[in-house]
Coordinates of C-alpha atoms in Angstrom, one line a residue:
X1 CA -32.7 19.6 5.8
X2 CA -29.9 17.4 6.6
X3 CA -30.2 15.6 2.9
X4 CA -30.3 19.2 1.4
X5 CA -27.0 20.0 3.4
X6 CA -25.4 16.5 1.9
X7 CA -26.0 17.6 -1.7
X8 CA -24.6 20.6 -0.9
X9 CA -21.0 20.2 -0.2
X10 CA -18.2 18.9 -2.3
X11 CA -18.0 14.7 -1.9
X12 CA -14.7 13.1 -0.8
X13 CA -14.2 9.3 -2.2
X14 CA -11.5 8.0 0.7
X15 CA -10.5 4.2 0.4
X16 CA -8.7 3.4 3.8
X17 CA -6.2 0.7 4.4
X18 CA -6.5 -0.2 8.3
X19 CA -3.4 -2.4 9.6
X20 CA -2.5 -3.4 13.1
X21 CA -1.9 -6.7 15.2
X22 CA -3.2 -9.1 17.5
X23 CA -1.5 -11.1 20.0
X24 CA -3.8 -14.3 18.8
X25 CA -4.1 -13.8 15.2
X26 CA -1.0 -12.0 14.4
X27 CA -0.9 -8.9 11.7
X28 CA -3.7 -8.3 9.9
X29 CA -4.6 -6.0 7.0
X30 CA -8.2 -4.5 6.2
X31 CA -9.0 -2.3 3.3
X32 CA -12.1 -0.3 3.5
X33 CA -13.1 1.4 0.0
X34 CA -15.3 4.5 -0.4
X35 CA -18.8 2.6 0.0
X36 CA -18.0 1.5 3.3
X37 CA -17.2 -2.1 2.0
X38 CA -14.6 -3.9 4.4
X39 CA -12.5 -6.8 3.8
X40 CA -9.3 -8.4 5.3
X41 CA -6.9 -8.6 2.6
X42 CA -2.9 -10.4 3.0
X43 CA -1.9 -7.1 0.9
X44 CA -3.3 -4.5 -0.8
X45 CA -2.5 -1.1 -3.5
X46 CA -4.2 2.0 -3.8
X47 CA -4.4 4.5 -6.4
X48 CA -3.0 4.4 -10.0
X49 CA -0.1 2.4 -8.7
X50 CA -2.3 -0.1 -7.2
X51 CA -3.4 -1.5 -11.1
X52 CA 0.4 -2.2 -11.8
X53 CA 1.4 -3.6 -8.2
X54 CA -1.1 -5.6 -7.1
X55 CA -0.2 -8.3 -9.9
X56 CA 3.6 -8.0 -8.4
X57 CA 2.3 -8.5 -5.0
X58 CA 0.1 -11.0 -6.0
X59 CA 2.9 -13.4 -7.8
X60 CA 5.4 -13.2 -5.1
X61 CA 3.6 -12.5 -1.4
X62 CA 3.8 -15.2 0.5
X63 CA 2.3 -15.3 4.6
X64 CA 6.0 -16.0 6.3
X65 CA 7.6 -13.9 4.3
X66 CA 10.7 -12.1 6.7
X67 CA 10.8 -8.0 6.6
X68 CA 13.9 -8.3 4.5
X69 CA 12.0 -9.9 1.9
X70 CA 8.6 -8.0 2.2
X71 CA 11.0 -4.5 1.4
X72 CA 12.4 -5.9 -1.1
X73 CA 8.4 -6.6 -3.0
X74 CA 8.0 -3.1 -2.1
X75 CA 11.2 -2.4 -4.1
X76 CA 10.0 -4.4 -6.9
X77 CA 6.5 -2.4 -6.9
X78 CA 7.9 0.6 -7.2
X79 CA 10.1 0.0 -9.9
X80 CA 7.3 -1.2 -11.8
X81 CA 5.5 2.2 -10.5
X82 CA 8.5 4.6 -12.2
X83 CA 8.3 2.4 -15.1
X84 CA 5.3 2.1 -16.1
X85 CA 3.2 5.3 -14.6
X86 CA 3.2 8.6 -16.0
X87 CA 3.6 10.8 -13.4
X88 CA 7.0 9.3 -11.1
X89 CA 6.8 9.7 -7.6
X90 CA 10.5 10.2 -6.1
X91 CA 10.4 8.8 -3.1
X92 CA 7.9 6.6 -1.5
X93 CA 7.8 6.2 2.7
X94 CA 7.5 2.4 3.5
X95 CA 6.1 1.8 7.5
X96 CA 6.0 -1.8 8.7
X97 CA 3.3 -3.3 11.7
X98 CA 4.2 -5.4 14.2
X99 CA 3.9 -6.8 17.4
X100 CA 6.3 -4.1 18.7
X101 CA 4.4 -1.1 16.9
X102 CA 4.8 0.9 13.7
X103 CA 8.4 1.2 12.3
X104 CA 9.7 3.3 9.7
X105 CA 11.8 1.8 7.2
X106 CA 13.9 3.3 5.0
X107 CA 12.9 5.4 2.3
X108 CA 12.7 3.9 -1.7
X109 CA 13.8 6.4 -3.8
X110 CA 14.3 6.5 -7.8
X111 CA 17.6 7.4 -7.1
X112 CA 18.7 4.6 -4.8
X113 CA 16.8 2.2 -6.9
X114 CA 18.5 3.1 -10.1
X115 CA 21.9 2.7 -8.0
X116 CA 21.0 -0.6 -7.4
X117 CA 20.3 -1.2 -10.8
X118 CA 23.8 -0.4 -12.2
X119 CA 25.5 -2.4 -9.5

């Protein structure tokens, strides 16, 4: 009866991007995908986006990176997001983990970026 009631209902496919820290190993990052498959990854990309970012993040991540310098990769990944992906997002929320919590950074917008851009 229980397998009957699985084929049932609509399926949700949710990938899940787990982050947090450790007072011995420091931040880590674990992205779980829709099979249940886990692995600890130094960055990861979801979604459309994910197939033009994780090449950006891939060239220019490095482990002591300073949060200064990890926004501005974010930056860089979502310029290549407007550019290159059909449907633009305007704004994307950008959160940081540390050993002091989650912080909220500030917001990238296509309008701030594109201010940038003609400075």
């Amino acid at each position: 009866m229980f397998f009957l009631f699985l084929w049932l209902q609509t399926p949700y496919l949710v990938n899940l991007m787990l982050a947090g820290y450790d007072d011995e190993s420091g931040a880590e990052l674990y992205y779980i995908d829709h099979l249940a498959s886990l692995v600890k990854v130094p960055f990861a990309a979801d979604g459309y986006g994910g197939y033009f970012t994780l090449s950006i993040m891939d060239r220019y991540h490095r482990k002591d990176m300073k949060p200064e310098e990890g926004y501005e990769l974010m930056k860089k990944c979502v310029r290549e997001i407007h550019k290159r992906l059909i449907v633009n997002l305007p704004n994307f929320k950008v959160q940081m983990v540390d050993k002091n919590g989650i912080k909220d950074l500030p917001v990238i917008s296509a309008k701030k970026l594109a201010l940038e851009e003609t400075n």
